[in-house]
Short mmCIF file of C-alpha atoms in Angstrom, two decimals:
data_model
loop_
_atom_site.label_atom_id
_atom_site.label_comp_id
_atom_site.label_asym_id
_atom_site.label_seq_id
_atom_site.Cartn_x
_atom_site.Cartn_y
_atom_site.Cartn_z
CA UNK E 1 1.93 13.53 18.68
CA UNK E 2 1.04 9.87 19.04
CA UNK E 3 3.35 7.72 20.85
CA UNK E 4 4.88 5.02 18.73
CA UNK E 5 4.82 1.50 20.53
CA UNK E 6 6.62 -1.59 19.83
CA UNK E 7 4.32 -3.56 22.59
CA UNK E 8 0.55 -4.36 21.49
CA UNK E 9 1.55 -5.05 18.42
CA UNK E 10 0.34 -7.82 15.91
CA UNK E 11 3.15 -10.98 15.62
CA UNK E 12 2.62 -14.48 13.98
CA UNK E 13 5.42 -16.81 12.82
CA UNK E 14 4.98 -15.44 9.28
CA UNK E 15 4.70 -11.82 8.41
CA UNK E 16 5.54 -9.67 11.72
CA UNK E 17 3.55 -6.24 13.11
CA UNK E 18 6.47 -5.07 15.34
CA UNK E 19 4.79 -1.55 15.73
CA UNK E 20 1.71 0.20 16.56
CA UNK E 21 0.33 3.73 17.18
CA UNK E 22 -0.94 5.13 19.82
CA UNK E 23 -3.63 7.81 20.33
CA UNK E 24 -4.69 9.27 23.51
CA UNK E 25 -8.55 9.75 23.36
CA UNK E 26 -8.37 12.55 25.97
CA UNK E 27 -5.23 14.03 24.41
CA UNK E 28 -4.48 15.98 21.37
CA UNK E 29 -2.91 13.33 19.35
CA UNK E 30 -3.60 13.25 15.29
CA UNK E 31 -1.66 13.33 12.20
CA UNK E 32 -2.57 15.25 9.63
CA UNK E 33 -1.62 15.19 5.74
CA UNK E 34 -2.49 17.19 2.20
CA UNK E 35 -4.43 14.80 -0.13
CA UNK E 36 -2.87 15.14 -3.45
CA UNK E 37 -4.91 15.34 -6.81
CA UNK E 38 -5.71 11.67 -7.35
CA UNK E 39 -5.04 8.65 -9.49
CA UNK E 40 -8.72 8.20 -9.57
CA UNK E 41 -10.99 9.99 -7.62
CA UNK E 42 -13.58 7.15 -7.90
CA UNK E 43 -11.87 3.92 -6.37
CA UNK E 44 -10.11 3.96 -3.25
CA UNK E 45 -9.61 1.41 -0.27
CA UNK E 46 -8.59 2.34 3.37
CA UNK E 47 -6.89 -0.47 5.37
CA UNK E 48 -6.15 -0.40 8.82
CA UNK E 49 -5.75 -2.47 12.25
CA UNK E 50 -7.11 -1.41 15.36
CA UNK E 51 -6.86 -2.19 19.24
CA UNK E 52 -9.26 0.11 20.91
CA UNK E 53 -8.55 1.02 24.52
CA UNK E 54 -11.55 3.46 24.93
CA UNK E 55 -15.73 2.75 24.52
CA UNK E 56 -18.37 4.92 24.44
CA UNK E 57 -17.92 8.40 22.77
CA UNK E 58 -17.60 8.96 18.97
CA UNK E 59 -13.69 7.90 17.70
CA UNK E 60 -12.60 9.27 14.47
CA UNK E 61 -10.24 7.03 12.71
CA UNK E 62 -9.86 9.11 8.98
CA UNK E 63 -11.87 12.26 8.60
CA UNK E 64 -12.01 15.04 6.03
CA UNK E 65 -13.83 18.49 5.58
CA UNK E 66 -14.66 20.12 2.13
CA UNK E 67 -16.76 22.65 4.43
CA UNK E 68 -18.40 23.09 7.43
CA UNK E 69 -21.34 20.99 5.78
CA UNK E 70 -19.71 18.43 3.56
CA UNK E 71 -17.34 16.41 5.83
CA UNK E 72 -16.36 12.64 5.51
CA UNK E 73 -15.35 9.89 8.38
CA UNK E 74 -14.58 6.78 9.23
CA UNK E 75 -15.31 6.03 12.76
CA UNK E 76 -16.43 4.43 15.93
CA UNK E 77 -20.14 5.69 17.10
CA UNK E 78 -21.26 6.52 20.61
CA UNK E 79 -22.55 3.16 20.43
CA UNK E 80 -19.60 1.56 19.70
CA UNK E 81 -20.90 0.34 15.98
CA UNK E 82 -18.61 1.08 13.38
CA UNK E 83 -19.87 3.82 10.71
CA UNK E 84 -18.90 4.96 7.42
CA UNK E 85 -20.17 8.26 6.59
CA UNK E 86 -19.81 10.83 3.49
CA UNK E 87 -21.02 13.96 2.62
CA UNK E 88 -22.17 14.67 6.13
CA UNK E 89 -24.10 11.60 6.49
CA UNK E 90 -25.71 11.51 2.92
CA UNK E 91 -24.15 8.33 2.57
CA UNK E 92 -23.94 6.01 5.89
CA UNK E 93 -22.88 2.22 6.78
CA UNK E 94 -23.63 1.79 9.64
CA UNK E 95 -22.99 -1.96 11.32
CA UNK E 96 -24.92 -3.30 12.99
CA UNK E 97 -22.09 -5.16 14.81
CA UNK E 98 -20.96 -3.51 18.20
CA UNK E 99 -16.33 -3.49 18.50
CA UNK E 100 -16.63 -3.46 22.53
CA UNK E 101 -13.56 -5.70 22.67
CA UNK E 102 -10.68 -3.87 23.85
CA UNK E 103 -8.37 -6.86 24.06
CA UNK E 104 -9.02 -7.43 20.15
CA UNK E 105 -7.11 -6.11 16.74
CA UNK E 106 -9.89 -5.65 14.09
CA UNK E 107 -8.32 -5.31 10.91
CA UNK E 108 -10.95 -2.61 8.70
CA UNK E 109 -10.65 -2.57 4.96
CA UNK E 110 -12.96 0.21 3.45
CA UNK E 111 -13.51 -0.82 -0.47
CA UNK E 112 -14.79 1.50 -2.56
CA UNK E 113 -15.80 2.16 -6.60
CA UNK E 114 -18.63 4.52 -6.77
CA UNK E 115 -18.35 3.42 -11.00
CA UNK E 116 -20.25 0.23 -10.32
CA UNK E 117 -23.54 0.41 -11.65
CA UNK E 118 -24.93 -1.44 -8.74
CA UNK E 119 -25.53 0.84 -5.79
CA UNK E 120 -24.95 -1.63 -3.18
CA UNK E 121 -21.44 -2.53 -4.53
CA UNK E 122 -20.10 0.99 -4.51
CA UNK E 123 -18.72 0.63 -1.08
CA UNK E 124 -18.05 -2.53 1.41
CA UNK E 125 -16.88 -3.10 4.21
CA UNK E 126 -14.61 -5.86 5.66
CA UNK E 127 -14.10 -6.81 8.91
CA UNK E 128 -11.17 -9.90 9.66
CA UNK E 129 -11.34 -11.06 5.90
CA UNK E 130 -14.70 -10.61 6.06
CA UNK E 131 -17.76 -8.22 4.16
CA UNK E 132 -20.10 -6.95 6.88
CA UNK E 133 -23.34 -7.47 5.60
CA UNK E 134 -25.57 -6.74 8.49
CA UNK E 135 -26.16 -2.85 8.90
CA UNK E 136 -28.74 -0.37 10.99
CA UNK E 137 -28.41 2.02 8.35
CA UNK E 138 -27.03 1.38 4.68
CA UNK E 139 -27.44 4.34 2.52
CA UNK E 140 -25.17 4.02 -0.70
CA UNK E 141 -23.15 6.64 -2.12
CA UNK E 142 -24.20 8.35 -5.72
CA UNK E 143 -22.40 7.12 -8.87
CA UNK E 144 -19.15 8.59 -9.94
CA UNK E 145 -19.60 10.46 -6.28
CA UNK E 146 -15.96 11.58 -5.17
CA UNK E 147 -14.86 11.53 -1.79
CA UNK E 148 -13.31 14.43 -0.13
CA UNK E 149 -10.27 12.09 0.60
CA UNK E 150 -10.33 11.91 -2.98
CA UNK E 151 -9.80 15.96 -2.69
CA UNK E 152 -7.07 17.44 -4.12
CA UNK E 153 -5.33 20.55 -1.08
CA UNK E 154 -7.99 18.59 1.62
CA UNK E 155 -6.73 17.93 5.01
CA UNK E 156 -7.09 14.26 6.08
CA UNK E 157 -6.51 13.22 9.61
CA UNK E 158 -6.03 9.98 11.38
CA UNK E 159 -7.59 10.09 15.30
CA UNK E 160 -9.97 12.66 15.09
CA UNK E 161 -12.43 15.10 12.98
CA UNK E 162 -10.47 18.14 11.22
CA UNK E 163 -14.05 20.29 11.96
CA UNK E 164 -14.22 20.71 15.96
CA UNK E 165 -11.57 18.57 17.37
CA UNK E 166 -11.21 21.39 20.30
CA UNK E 167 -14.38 20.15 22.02
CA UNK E 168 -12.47 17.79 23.52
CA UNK E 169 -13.91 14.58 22.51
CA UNK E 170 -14.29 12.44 19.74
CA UNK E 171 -11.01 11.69 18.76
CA UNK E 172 -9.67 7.94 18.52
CA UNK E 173 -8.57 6.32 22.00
CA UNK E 174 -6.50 2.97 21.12
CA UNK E 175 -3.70 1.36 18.67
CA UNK E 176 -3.59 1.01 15.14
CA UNK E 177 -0.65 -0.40 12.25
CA UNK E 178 -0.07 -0.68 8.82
CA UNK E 179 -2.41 1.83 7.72
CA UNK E 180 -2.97 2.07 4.42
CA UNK E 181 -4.86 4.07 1.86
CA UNK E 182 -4.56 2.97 -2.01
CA UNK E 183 -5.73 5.72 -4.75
CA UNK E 184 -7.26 4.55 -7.83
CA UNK E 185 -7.88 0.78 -6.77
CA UNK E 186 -11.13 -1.31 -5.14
CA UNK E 187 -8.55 -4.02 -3.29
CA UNK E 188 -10.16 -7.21 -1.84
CA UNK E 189 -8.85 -7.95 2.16
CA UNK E 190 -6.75 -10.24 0.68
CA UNK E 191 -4.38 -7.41 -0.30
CA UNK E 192 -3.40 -7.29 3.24
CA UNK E 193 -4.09 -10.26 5.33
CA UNK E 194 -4.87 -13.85 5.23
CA UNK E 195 -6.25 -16.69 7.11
CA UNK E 196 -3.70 -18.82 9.10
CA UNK E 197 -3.02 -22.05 7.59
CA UNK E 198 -3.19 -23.14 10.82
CA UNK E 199 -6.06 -21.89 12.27
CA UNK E 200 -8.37 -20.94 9.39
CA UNK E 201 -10.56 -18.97 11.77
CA UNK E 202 -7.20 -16.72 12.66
CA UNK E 203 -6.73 -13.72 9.91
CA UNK E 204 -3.77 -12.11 10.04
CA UNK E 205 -1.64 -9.05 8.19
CA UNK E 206 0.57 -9.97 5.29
CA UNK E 207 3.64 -7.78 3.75
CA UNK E 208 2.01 -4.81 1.99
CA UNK E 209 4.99 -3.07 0.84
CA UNK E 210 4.70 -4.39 -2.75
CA UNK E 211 1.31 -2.52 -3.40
CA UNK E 212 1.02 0.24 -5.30
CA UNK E 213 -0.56 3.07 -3.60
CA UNK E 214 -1.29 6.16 -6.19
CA UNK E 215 -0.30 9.48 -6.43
CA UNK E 216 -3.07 10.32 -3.52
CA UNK E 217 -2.07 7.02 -1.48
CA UNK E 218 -0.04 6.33 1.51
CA UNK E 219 1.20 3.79 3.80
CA UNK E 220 1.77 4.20 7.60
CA UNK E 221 4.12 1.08 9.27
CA UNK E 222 5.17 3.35 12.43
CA UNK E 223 8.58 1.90 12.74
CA UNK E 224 10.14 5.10 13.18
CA UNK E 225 8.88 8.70 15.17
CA UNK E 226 10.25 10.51 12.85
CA UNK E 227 9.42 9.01 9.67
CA UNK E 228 6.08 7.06 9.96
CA UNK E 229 5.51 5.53 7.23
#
């Protein structure tokens, strides 16, 4: 079970992070839920923050399996770039921005609406408040194309695969809070953070408790071990 921490955590004078998550990337730790049938298979967004404490080996942050062949992720590569992949790997972002910081919280929003006629609007990616652009590989998904998060009876874990997690590796080694996953809605990162008045350059989380999160959706604030969220 991941150990729930109230140190590491995200704090500014406005909104406050007072807990975070952690998973062992040489342990067992994961949590695992049953997707429900969906508001809307076809728009989703996945919001999370993230403190890694381990580099170098692939780190599954949300995965999913429809069958041996057809698995989806969200993760840290070997090479420590993030990746978005679907289908097993028919669709792939990968950035071509490296996360080797393990004194940093990267807040990740994953935006997705596979209606949009424009291939290359179907999914983005958002890192601090703002859309990666710059990719090694970019293939976009299908139209109408339905994630297996989007699944009805699918397993989706957070910190590591659900298709060979005994091998011992690839599972998630850091922190993350206030994860999120909204069904049936493409949400800008300004659904869950801002820039500091302050310190325009700072982004930081917001109160997300007022979205609404679909009948597939969730929302993970780790203030309590036995009730996360």
């Amino acid at each position: 079970m991941p150990l729930i921490l109230g140190t590491n955590s995200i704090k500014d004078t406005g909104y406050a992070v007072d807990n975070s998550c952690r998973f062992a990337h040489d342990g067992a730790d994961k949590l695992d839920r049953t997707t429900e049938t969906p508001t809307l298979g076809t728009k989703f967004t996945v919001s999370f923050w993230c403190k890694r404490d381990n580099l170098g080996d692939y780190h599954h942050i949300l995965t999913t399996t429809a069958n041996p062949g057809n698995w989806d992720s969200i993760r840290f590569s070997n090479g420590d770039a993030l990746q978005v992949l679907l289908n097993n790997e028919t669709a792939n972002y990968t950035t071509n921005r490296l996360f080797r910081d393990v004194s940093a919280w990267y807040h990740i929003v994953i935006r997705v609406d596979t209606t949009d006629s424009t291939a290359g609007d179907r999914l983005k990616i958002y890192v601090n408040g703002v859309e990666e652009t710059s990719f090694s590989t970019e293939t976009d998904p299908a139209l109408n194309y339905v994630f297996n998060y989007q699944v009805s009876g699918k397993t989706v874990r957070i910190g590591a695969n659900t298709w060979n997690i005994s091998t011992g590796h690839e599972k998630l080694g850091g922190y993350v809070c206030e994860f999120c996953f909204v069904d049936g809605q493409a949400l800008d990162p300004t659904s869950f953070g801002e820039f500091d008045s302050d310190s325009p350059n700072i982004w930081k989380p917001i109160d997300v408790s007022d979205l609404t999160f679909g009948d597939n959706g969730f929302y993970l604030d780790f203030k309590d071990s036995s009730a996360l969220g």
